[in-house]
Coordinates of C-alpha atoms in Angstrom, one line a residue:
X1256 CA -74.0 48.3 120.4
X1257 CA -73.0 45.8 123.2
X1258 CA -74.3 42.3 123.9
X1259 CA -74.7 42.5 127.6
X1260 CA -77.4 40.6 130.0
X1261 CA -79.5 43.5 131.5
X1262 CA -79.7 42.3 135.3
X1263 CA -77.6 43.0 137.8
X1264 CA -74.1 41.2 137.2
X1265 CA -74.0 37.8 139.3
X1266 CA -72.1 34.7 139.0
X1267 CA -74.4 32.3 137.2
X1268 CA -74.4 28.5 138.4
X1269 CA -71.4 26.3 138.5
X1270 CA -69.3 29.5 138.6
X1271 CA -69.9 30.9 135.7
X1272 CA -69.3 34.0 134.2
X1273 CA -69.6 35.9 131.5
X1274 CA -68.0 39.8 130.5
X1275 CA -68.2 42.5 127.7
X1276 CA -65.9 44.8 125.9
X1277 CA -67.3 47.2 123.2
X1278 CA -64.9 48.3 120.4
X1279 CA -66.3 50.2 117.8
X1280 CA -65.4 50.1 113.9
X1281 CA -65.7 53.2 112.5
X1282 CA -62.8 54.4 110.2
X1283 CA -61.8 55.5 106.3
X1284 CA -60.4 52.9 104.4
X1285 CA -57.0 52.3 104.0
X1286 CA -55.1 49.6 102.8
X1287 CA -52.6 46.7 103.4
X1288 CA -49.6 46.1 101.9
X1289 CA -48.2 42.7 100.8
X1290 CA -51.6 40.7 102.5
X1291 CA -51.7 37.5 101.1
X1292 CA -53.8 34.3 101.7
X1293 CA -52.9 31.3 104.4
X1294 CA -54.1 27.9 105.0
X1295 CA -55.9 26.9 108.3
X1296 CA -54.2 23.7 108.5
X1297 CA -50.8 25.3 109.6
X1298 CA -52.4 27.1 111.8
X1299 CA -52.9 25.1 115.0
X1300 CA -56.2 26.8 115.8
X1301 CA -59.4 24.9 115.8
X1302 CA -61.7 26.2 112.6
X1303 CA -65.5 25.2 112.1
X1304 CA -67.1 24.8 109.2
X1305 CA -68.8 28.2 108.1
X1306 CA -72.6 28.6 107.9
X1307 CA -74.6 31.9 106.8
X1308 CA -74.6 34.7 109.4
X1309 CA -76.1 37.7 109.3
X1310 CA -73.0 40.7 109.8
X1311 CA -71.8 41.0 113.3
X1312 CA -72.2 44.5 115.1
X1313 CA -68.8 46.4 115.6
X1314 CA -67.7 45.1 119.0
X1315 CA -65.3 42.9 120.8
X1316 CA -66.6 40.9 124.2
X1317 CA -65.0 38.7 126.5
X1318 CA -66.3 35.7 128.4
X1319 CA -64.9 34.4 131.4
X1320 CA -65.4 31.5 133.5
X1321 CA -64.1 31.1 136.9
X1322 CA -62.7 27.9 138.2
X1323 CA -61.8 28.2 141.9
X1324 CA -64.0 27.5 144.4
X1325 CA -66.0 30.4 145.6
X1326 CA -65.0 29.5 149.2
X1327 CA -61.2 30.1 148.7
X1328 CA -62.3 33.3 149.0
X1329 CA -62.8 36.6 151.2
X1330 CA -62.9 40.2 151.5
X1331 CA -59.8 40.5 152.3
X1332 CA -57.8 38.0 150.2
X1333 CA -60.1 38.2 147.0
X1334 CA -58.7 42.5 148.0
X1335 CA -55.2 41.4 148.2
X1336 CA -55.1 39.3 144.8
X1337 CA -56.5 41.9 142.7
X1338 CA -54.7 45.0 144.6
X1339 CA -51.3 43.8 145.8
X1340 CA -50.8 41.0 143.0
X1341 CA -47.3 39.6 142.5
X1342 CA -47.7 40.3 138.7
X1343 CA -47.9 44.0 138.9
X1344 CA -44.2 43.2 140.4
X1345 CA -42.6 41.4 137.7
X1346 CA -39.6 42.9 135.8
X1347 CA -40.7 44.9 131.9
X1348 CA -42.6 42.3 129.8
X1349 CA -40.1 40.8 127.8
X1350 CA -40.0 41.3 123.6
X1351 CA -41.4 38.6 121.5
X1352 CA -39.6 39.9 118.7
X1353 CA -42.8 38.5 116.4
X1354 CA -43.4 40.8 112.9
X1355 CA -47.2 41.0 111.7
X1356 CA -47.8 38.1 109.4
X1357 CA -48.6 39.7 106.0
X1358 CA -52.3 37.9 105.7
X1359 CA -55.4 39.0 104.6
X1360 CA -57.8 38.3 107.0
X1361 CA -61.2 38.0 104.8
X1362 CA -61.6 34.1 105.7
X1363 CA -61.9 31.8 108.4
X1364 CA -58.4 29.9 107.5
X1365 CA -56.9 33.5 107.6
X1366 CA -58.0 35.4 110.0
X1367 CA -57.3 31.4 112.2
X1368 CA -54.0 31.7 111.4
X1369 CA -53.7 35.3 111.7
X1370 CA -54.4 34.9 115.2
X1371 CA -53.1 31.5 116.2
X1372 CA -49.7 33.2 115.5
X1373 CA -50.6 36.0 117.6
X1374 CA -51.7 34.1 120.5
X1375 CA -48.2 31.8 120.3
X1376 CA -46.3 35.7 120.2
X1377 CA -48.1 36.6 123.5
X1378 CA -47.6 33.3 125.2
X1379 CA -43.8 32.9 124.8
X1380 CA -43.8 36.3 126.6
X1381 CA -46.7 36.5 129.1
X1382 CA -45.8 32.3 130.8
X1383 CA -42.6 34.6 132.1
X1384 CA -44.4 36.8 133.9
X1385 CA -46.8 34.5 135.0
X1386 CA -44.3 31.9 136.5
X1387 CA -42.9 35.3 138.2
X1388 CA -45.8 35.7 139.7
X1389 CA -46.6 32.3 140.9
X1390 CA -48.7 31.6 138.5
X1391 CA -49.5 28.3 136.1
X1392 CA -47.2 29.3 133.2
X1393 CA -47.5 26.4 131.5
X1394 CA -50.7 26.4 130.0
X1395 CA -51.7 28.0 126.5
X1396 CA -55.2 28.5 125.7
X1397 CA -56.5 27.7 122.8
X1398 CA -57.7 29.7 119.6
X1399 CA -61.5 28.9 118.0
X1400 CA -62.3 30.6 115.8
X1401 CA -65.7 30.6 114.6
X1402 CA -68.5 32.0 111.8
X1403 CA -71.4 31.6 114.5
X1404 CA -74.0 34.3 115.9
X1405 CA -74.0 32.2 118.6
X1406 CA -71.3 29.6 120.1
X1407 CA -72.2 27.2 122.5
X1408 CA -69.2 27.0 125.1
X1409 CA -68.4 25.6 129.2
X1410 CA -68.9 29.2 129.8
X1411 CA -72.2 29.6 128.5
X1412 CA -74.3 30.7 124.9
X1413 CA -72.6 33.9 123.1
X1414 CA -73.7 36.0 120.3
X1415 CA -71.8 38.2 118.1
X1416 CA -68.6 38.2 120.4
X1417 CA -65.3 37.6 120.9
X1418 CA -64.6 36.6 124.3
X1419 CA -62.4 34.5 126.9
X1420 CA -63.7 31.1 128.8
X1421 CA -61.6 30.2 131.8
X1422 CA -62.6 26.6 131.6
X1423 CA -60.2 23.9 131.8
X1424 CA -56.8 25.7 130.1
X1425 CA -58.6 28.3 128.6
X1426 CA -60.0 29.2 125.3
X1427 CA -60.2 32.4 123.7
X1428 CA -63.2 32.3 121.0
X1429 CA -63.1 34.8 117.6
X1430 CA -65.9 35.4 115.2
X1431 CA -64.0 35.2 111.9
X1432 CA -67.0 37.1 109.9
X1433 CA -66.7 40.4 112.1
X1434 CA -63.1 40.7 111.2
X1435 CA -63.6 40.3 107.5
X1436 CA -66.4 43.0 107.2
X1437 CA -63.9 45.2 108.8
X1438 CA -61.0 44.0 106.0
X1439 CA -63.7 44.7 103.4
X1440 CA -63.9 48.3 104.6
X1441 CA -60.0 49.6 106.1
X1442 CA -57.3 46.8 105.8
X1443 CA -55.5 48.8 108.7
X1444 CA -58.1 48.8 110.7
X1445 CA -58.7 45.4 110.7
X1446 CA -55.1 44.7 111.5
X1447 CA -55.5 47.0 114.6
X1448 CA -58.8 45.2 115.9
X1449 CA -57.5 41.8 115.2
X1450 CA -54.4 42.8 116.9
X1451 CA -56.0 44.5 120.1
X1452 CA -58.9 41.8 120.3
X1453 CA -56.3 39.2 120.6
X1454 CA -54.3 40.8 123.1
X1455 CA -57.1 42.3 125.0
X1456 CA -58.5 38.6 125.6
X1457 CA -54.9 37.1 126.6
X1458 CA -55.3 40.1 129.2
X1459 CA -58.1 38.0 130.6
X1460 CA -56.1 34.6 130.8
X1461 CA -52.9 36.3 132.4
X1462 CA -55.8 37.6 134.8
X1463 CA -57.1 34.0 135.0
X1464 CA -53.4 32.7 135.4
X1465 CA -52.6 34.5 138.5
X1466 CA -55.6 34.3 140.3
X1467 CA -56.7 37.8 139.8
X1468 CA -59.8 36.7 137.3
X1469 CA -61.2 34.8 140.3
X1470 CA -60.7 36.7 142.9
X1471 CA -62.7 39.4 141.0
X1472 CA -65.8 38.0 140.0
X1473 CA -65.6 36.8 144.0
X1474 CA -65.5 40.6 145.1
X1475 CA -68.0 41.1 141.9
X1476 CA -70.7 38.8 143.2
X1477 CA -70.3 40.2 146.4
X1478 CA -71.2 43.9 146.2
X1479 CA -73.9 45.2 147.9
X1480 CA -75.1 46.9 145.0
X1481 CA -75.3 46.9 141.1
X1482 CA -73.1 50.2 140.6
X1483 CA -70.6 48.3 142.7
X1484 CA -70.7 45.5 140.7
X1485 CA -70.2 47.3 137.7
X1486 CA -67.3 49.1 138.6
X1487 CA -65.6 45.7 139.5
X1488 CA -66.4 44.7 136.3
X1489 CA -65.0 47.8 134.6
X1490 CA -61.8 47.8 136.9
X1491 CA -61.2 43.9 135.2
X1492 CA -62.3 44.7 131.7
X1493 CA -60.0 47.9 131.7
X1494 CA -56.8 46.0 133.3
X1495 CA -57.3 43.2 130.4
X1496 CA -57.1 46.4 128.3
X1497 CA -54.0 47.4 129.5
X1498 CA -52.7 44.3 129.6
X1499 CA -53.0 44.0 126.1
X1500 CA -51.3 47.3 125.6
X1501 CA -48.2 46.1 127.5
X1502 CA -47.8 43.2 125.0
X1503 CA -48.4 45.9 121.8
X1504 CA -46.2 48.3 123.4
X1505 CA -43.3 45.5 124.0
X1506 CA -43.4 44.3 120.6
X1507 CA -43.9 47.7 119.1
X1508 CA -40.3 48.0 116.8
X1509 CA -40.9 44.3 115.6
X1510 CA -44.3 44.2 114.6
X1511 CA -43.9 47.1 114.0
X1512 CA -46.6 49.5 115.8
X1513 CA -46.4 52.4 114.3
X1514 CA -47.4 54.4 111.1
X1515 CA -51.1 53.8 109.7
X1516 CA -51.4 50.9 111.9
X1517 CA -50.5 52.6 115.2
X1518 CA -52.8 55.3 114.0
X1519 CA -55.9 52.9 113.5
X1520 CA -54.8 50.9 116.8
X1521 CA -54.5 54.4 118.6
X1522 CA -58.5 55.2 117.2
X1523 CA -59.5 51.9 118.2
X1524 CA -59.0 52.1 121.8
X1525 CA -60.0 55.6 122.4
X1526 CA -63.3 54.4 120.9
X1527 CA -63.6 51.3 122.5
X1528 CA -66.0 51.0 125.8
X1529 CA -69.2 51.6 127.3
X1530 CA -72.4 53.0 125.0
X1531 CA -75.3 54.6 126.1
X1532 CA -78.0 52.4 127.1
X1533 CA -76.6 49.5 128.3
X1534 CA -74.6 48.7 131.8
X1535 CA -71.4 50.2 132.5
X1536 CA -69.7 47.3 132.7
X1537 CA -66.3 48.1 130.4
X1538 CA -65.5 52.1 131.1
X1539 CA -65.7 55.0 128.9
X1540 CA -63.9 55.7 125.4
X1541 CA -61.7 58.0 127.4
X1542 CA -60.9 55.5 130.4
X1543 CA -60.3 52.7 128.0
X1544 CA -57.9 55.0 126.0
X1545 CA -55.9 55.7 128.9
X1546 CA -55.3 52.3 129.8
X1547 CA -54.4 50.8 126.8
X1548 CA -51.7 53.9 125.9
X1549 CA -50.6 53.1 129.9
X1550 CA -49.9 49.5 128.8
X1551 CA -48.2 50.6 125.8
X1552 CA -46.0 53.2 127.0
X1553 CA -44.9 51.6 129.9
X1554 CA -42.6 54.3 132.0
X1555 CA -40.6 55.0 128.9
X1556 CA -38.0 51.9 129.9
X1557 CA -40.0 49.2 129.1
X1558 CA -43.5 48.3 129.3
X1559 CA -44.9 45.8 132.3
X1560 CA -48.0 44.7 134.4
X1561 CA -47.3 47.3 137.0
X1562 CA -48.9 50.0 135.2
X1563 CA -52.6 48.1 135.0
X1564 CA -53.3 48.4 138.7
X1565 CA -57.4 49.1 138.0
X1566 CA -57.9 47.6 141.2
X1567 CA -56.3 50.4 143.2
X1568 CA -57.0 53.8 141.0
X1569 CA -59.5 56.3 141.1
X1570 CA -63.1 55.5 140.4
X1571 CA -62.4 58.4 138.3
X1572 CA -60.2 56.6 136.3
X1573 CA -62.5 53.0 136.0
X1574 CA -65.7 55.4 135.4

């Protein structure tokens, strides 16, 4: 299921915000070769001290928090920053050349380090593009991750999810335990969500980075109605996806995508969205499939932001 607030999506006070992505975690059990164990103090990432949790659901979520003033914005520029963007024109995202580390992610140090790495690959790739696009490239966010239900962060209380929070430089905040449980069940499958929920959530700082984040939850908060509002939302959640999919899709010989792992990933995202019975706020199995394989495939030269215009396609396509 997905952790989402029930009313109509609004900015909350002091700007606010907070976002979902569903991924579920259903898969046979295969394994990993060479895993080993790591130590969280080589790392970088910030790691709390675990405390008894009951098992997360199977999902991934992002939080965001906007930083801009609201009145910077309008129709029409909030429409030109997410539509005609200069980072959907920047050259194909360049190659981290970064290999998988060979960790088993069943504990906090590990699955801290698993992912501090991860977020150092996407940065030394991503500040390029951002610069491009007039951007702040210089800022990295930073990694927590946690063994909470609930984290108290500047972007608000959140239970059971990963997410991003815009505040300050950013931080993108992972619930170790979640990730475990899946390592427990289908090693590859872990690697894949791990992987993804990583990328998925720099998706949303890249956003954040060029202005595009913002300038969203502007237009968001400014539809006349809820189904408006919650296509917004789906057009931002499913570029963060494809987003992340350019990163994969770049790095794919090194890491190396492919085999079991691609496999898994490739499940992953074609059943990662919206369920039934809560808001539409992140787009359907099929939508989200398409965007993150758009990402990753690129136009068969290279992979780049250019092929995660949301903002412009079909509400077909964002449904």
């Amino acid at each position: 299921m997905i952790n989402v607030p029930r009313k109509k999506l609004r900015r909350p006070a002091l700007t606010r915000t907070l976002v979902s992505v569903v991924a579920l975690a259903a898969c046979a059990g295969l394994a990993m070769p060479g895993a080993q164990a790591a130590q969280a103090a080589q790392s970088g990432a910030t790691v709390t001290q675990p405390i008894p949790v009951p098992d997360a659901p199977a999902q991934v979520a992002s939080g965001e928090m906007s930083t801009t003033a609201v009145a910077a914005w309008n129709a029409t520029t909030a429409a030109k920053q997410v539509r005609s963007n200069p980072l959907y024109s920047t050259p194909y995202l360049g190659v981290s050349k970064c290999r998988e580390p060979k960790i088993a992610l069943n504990t906090q140090a590990n699955v801290a380090k698993y992912d501090q790495y991860l977020v150092n690959c996407l940065y030394s790739v991503w500040r390029s593009s951002v610069w491009r696009a007039r951007g702040d490239y210089n800022v990295k966010p930073t990694l927590v991750v946690h063994p909470y239900t609930t984290v108290n962060t500047r972007c608000g209380s959140v239970t059971n999810n990963s997410f991003y929070c815009s505040y300050s430089n950013g931080a993108i905040y992972i619930p170790w335990k979640f990730i475990a449980s899946l390592w427990s069940q289908n090693q590859a499958y872990a690697r894949a969500y791990a992987t993804q929920t990583l990328a998925h959530e720099y998706g949303h700082h890249v956003q954040r980075q060029t202005g595009i984040l913002d300038a969203s939850w502007w237009r968001q908060n400014h539809m006349t109605t809820s189904s408006a509002a919650l296509a917004e939302s789906r057009r931002r959640e499913l570029q963060a996806q494809c987003l992340g999919g350019v990163y994969i899709g770049a790095d794919k010989a090194y890491y190396p995508m492919s085999g079991t792992l691609l496999t898994q990933w490739k499940y992953l995202v074609s059943h990662s969205g919206d369920m039934k019975g809560y808001p539409r706020d992140h787009g359907s199995w099929t939508n989200n499939s398409f965007w993150s394989n758009a990402g990753f495939q690129g136009n068969g030269k290279g992979t780049h932001a250019g092929s995660c215009q949301t903002f412009v396609a079909s509400a077909t396509r964002i449904a």
